[in-house]
Amino acid sequence: LAGLAVGFWKDRRELEEKWKVGRRYEPQMNEEERARLHSRWRKAVKRAKGWERDAN
């Protein structure tokens, strides 16, 4: 989209004509594992939010 902003492409239609998929990635992780890892990530983020306040 930056190319549209600077005039590299004249409009979105021109951009869409030139765009093509190079690779397509499909998720391999099952929903249960994804949910488990996401929950752990959210807990880690929650803990990390307090670090700045604790350092002062």
Short mmCIF file of N, CA and C in Angstrom, two decimals:
data_model
loop_
_atom_site.label_atom_id
_atom_site.label_comp_id
_atom_site.label_asym_id
_atom_site.label_seq_id
_atom_site.Cartn_x
_atom_site.Cartn_y
_atom_site.Cartn_z
N LEU A 1 0.82 -1.20 0.00
CA LEU A 1 0.00 0.00 0.00
C LEU A 1 0.85 1.26 0.00
N ALA A 2 2.08 1.15 0.43
CA ALA A 2 2.96 2.31 0.40
C ALA A 2 3.17 2.77 -1.04
N GLY A 3 3.21 1.82 -1.98
CA GLY A 3 3.37 2.18 -3.38
C GLY A 3 2.23 3.04 -3.90
N LEU A 4 1.03 2.81 -3.39
CA LEU A 4 -0.11 3.67 -3.76
C LEU A 4 0.09 5.08 -3.22
N ALA A 5 0.57 5.18 -1.99
CA ALA A 5 0.74 6.48 -1.35
C ALA A 5 1.77 7.35 -2.07
N VAL A 6 2.80 6.73 -2.63
CA VAL A 6 3.84 7.51 -3.30
C VAL A 6 3.66 7.57 -4.82
N GLY A 7 2.57 7.00 -5.32
CA GLY A 7 2.28 7.07 -6.74
C GLY A 7 2.95 6.01 -7.60
N PHE A 8 3.53 4.99 -6.99
CA PHE A 8 4.15 3.91 -7.76
C PHE A 8 3.10 3.19 -8.58
N TRP A 9 1.93 2.94 -7.98
CA TRP A 9 0.77 2.41 -8.69
C TRP A 9 -0.27 3.50 -8.72
N LYS A 10 -0.99 3.62 -9.84
CA LYS A 10 -1.96 4.72 -9.95
C LYS A 10 -3.23 4.48 -9.15
N ASP A 11 -3.63 3.21 -9.00
CA ASP A 11 -4.83 2.92 -8.21
C ASP A 11 -4.77 1.48 -7.70
N ARG A 12 -5.72 1.15 -6.86
CA ARG A 12 -5.74 -0.17 -6.24
C ARG A 12 -5.94 -1.28 -7.28
N ARG A 13 -6.69 -1.00 -8.32
CA ARG A 13 -6.92 -1.98 -9.37
C ARG A 13 -5.59 -2.40 -10.01
N GLU A 14 -4.74 -1.43 -10.30
CA GLU A 14 -3.44 -1.74 -10.90
C GLU A 14 -2.59 -2.61 -9.95
N LEU A 15 -2.63 -2.29 -8.69
CA LEU A 15 -1.91 -3.08 -7.69
C LEU A 15 -2.44 -4.51 -7.66
N GLU A 16 -3.74 -4.68 -7.64
CA GLU A 16 -4.35 -6.01 -7.59
C GLU A 16 -4.01 -6.83 -8.83
N GLU A 17 -3.87 -6.19 -9.98
CA GLU A 17 -3.52 -6.90 -11.21
C GLU A 17 -2.10 -7.46 -11.14
N LYS A 18 -1.22 -6.80 -10.43
CA LYS A 18 0.19 -7.21 -10.36
C LYS A 18 0.48 -8.16 -9.21
N TRP A 19 -0.41 -8.20 -8.22
CA TRP A 19 -0.18 -9.01 -7.03
C TRP A 19 -0.43 -10.48 -7.32
N LYS A 20 0.43 -11.34 -6.78
CA LYS A 20 0.21 -12.78 -6.88
C LYS A 20 0.76 -13.44 -5.62
N VAL A 21 0.23 -14.58 -5.30
CA VAL A 21 0.66 -15.33 -4.12
C VAL A 21 1.97 -16.03 -4.44
N GLY A 22 2.99 -15.79 -3.61
CA GLY A 22 4.26 -16.48 -3.79
C GLY A 22 4.28 -17.79 -3.03
N ARG A 23 3.81 -17.74 -1.81
CA ARG A 23 3.72 -18.93 -0.95
C ARG A 23 2.48 -18.82 -0.11
N ARG A 24 1.97 -19.93 0.25
CA ARG A 24 0.80 -19.97 1.12
C ARG A 24 1.12 -20.85 2.32
N TYR A 25 0.90 -20.33 3.49
CA TYR A 25 1.17 -21.07 4.72
C TYR A 25 -0.14 -21.45 5.38
N GLU A 26 -0.22 -22.69 5.77
CA GLU A 26 -1.40 -23.21 6.46
C GLU A 26 -0.99 -23.62 7.87
N PRO A 27 -1.81 -23.29 8.86
CA PRO A 27 -1.47 -23.67 10.23
C PRO A 27 -1.42 -25.19 10.39
N GLN A 28 -0.44 -25.65 11.15
CA GLN A 28 -0.28 -27.08 11.39
C GLN A 28 -0.67 -27.46 12.81
N MET A 29 -0.82 -26.47 13.67
CA MET A 29 -1.10 -26.71 15.08
C MET A 29 -2.60 -26.92 15.29
N ASN A 30 -2.94 -27.89 16.13
CA ASN A 30 -4.35 -28.10 16.40
C ASN A 30 -4.87 -27.04 17.37
N GLU A 31 -6.17 -26.90 17.44
CA GLU A 31 -6.80 -25.85 18.23
C GLU A 31 -6.47 -25.95 19.71
N GLU A 32 -6.42 -27.16 20.24
CA GLU A 32 -6.12 -27.34 21.67
C GLU A 32 -4.71 -26.83 22.01
N GLU A 33 -3.74 -27.19 21.20
CA GLU A 33 -2.36 -26.74 21.43
C GLU A 33 -2.24 -25.23 21.26
N ARG A 34 -2.90 -24.69 20.25
CA ARG A 34 -2.88 -23.25 20.03
C ARG A 34 -3.44 -22.51 21.24
N ALA A 35 -4.56 -22.98 21.76
CA ALA A 35 -5.18 -22.33 22.92
C ALA A 35 -4.28 -22.42 24.15
N ARG A 36 -3.63 -23.56 24.34
CA ARG A 36 -2.73 -23.74 25.48
C ARG A 36 -1.55 -22.77 25.40
N LEU A 37 -0.93 -22.69 24.24
CA LEU A 37 0.22 -21.79 24.07
C LEU A 37 -0.20 -20.33 24.16
N HIS A 38 -1.35 -20.00 23.63
CA HIS A 38 -1.83 -18.62 23.69
C HIS A 38 -2.09 -18.22 25.14
N SER A 39 -2.65 -19.12 25.92
CA SER A 39 -2.90 -18.85 27.33
C SER A 39 -1.59 -18.59 28.07
N ARG A 40 -0.58 -19.40 27.81
CA ARG A 40 0.72 -19.20 28.44
C ARG A 40 1.33 -17.88 28.03
N TRP A 41 1.20 -17.51 26.76
CA TRP A 41 1.72 -16.24 26.27
C TRP A 41 1.04 -15.07 26.98
N ARG A 42 -0.30 -15.14 27.11
CA ARG A 42 -1.04 -14.07 27.79
C ARG A 42 -0.60 -13.93 29.24
N LYS A 43 -0.35 -15.05 29.93
CA LYS A 43 0.12 -15.00 31.31
C LYS A 43 1.50 -14.33 31.38
N ALA A 44 2.37 -14.66 30.45
CA ALA A 44 3.71 -14.06 30.43
C ALA A 44 3.63 -12.55 30.19
N VAL A 45 2.77 -12.13 29.28
CA VAL A 45 2.60 -10.69 29.01
C VAL A 45 2.06 -9.99 30.25
N LYS A 46 1.11 -10.59 30.91
CA LYS A 46 0.53 -10.00 32.12
C LYS A 46 1.61 -9.81 33.19
N ARG A 47 2.46 -10.82 33.38
CA ARG A 47 3.54 -10.71 34.36
C ARG A 47 4.54 -9.63 33.96
N ALA A 48 4.86 -9.56 32.68
CA ALA A 48 5.86 -8.60 32.20
C ALA A 48 5.39 -7.16 32.33
N LYS A 49 4.11 -6.92 32.30
CA LYS A 49 3.59 -5.56 32.41
C LYS A 49 3.97 -4.91 33.73
N GLY A 50 4.20 -5.67 34.77
CA GLY A 50 4.56 -5.12 36.06
C GLY A 50 6.05 -4.82 36.23
N TRP A 51 6.89 -5.25 35.31
CA TRP A 51 8.34 -5.08 35.46
C TRP A 51 8.75 -3.63 35.54
N GLU A 52 8.19 -2.78 34.71
CA GLU A 52 8.60 -1.37 34.70
C GLU A 52 8.29 -0.72 36.04
N ARG A 53 7.12 -0.96 36.59
CA ARG A 53 6.75 -0.38 37.88
C ARG A 53 7.65 -0.91 38.99
N ASP A 54 8.00 -2.19 38.93
CA ASP A 54 8.84 -2.80 39.96
C ASP A 54 10.26 -2.26 39.92
N ALA A 55 10.73 -1.83 38.78
CA ALA A 55 12.12 -1.37 38.63
C ALA A 55 12.34 0.01 39.24
N ASN A 56 11.31 0.78 39.44
CA ASN A 56 11.47 2.15 39.95
C ASN A 56 11.66 2.20 41.42
#
